[in-house]
Amino acid sequence: MANSIWTIEQFTCAGCSMSYTATREEHADTHSGCFKCSICSSVVHSWSGGHHFFRWEAVKTRPPVFGRRWADAGY
Ligand SMILES: [Zn+2]
């Protein structure tokens, strides 16, 4: 009876260009929701219809700027 269809889609935050993936699950009834960026709180994606998105994960495409050490900066 496991005939649910899951596909993984990728989204990019319009605010900070962070990439996320989410698993899209098809439903017979209507679901709605939205996902907000964990970094800048912009709405990355909102949906309403016969599908639902879950398991949002950030895609680490580049090293974070935060925490970079400036060794020998010359100050
Ligand atoms: Zn963002």
Short mmCIF file of C-alpha atoms and ligand atoms in Angstrom, two decimals:
data_model
loop_
_atom_site.label_atom_id
_atom_site.label_comp_id
_atom_site.label_asym_id
_atom_site.label_seq_id
_atom_site.Cartn_x
_atom_site.Cartn_y
_atom_site.Cartn_z
CA MET A 1 0.00 0.00 0.00
CA ALA A 2 3.03 2.25 -0.03
CA ASN A 3 2.26 4.14 -3.20
CA SER A 4 3.01 7.67 -2.09
CA ILE A 5 5.20 9.60 -4.48
CA TRP A 6 8.12 11.50 -3.01
CA THR A 7 10.33 13.77 -5.01
CA ILE A 8 13.10 16.03 -3.80
CA GLU A 9 13.06 19.62 -5.00
CA GLN A 10 15.55 22.37 -4.49
CA PHE A 11 14.78 25.96 -3.59
CA THR A 12 16.91 29.04 -3.20
CA CYS A 13 16.22 31.75 -0.66
CA ALA A 14 15.53 35.07 -2.37
CA GLY A 15 16.91 36.92 0.62
CA CYS A 16 20.32 35.36 1.14
CA SER A 17 20.70 32.82 -1.70
CA MET A 18 20.83 29.91 0.70
CA SER A 19 19.83 26.68 -1.01
CA TYR A 20 17.45 24.19 0.51
CA THR A 21 16.08 20.87 -0.51
CA ALA A 22 12.68 19.58 0.50
CA THR A 23 10.83 16.36 -0.02
CA ARG A 24 7.57 16.82 -1.88
CA GLU A 25 4.82 14.37 -1.13
CA GLU A 26 1.71 14.11 -3.26
CA HIS A 27 -1.59 14.08 -1.42
CA ALA A 28 -5.14 13.52 -2.49
CA ASP A 29 -6.33 16.34 -0.23
CA THR A 30 -5.16 19.92 0.06
CA HIS A 31 -2.20 20.92 2.17
CA SER A 32 -0.71 24.33 2.59
CA GLY A 33 2.25 25.72 4.40
CA CYS A 34 5.42 27.70 4.02
CA PHE A 35 9.06 27.39 4.87
CA LYS A 36 11.10 30.30 6.14
CA CYS A 37 14.84 30.64 5.77
CA SER A 38 16.64 29.78 8.97
CA ILE A 39 19.23 32.47 8.27
CA CYS A 40 17.30 35.55 7.13
CA SER A 41 13.67 34.51 7.83
CA SER A 42 12.53 35.18 4.27
CA VAL A 43 9.86 32.87 2.94
CA VAL A 44 11.74 30.42 0.75
CA HIS A 45 8.65 28.65 -0.51
CA SER A 46 4.95 28.55 0.23
CA TRP A 47 2.57 26.02 -1.17
CA SER A 48 -1.09 25.16 -1.30
CA GLY A 49 -2.60 22.26 -3.14
CA GLY A 50 -2.44 18.52 -3.41
CA HIS A 51 1.07 18.22 -2.14
CA HIS A 52 3.14 18.91 0.91
CA PHE A 53 6.80 19.68 1.52
CA PHE A 54 8.71 18.35 4.47
CA ARG A 55 12.20 17.43 5.59
CA TRP A 56 13.70 20.80 4.69
CA GLU A 57 17.46 20.72 4.70
CA ALA A 58 20.03 23.40 4.03
CA VAL A 59 22.39 22.68 1.17
CA LYS A 60 25.98 23.42 2.00
CA THR A 61 27.23 24.65 -1.32
CA ARG A 62 29.85 27.03 0.00
CA PRO A 63 31.67 27.41 3.29
CA PRO A 64 29.96 29.75 5.72
CA VAL A 65 31.36 33.24 6.05
CA PHE A 66 30.72 33.18 9.77
CA GLY A 67 33.64 32.25 11.94
CA ARG A 68 36.31 32.81 9.35
CA ARG A 69 39.60 33.53 11.07
CA TRP A 70 41.64 36.39 9.78
CA ALA A 71 45.11 35.21 10.62
CA ASP A 72 47.89 37.66 9.85
CA ALA A 73 45.48 40.41 8.83
CA GLY A 74 48.25 42.92 9.28
CA TYR A 75 46.53 45.22 11.76
ZN ZN B 1 17.63 33.44 3.53
#
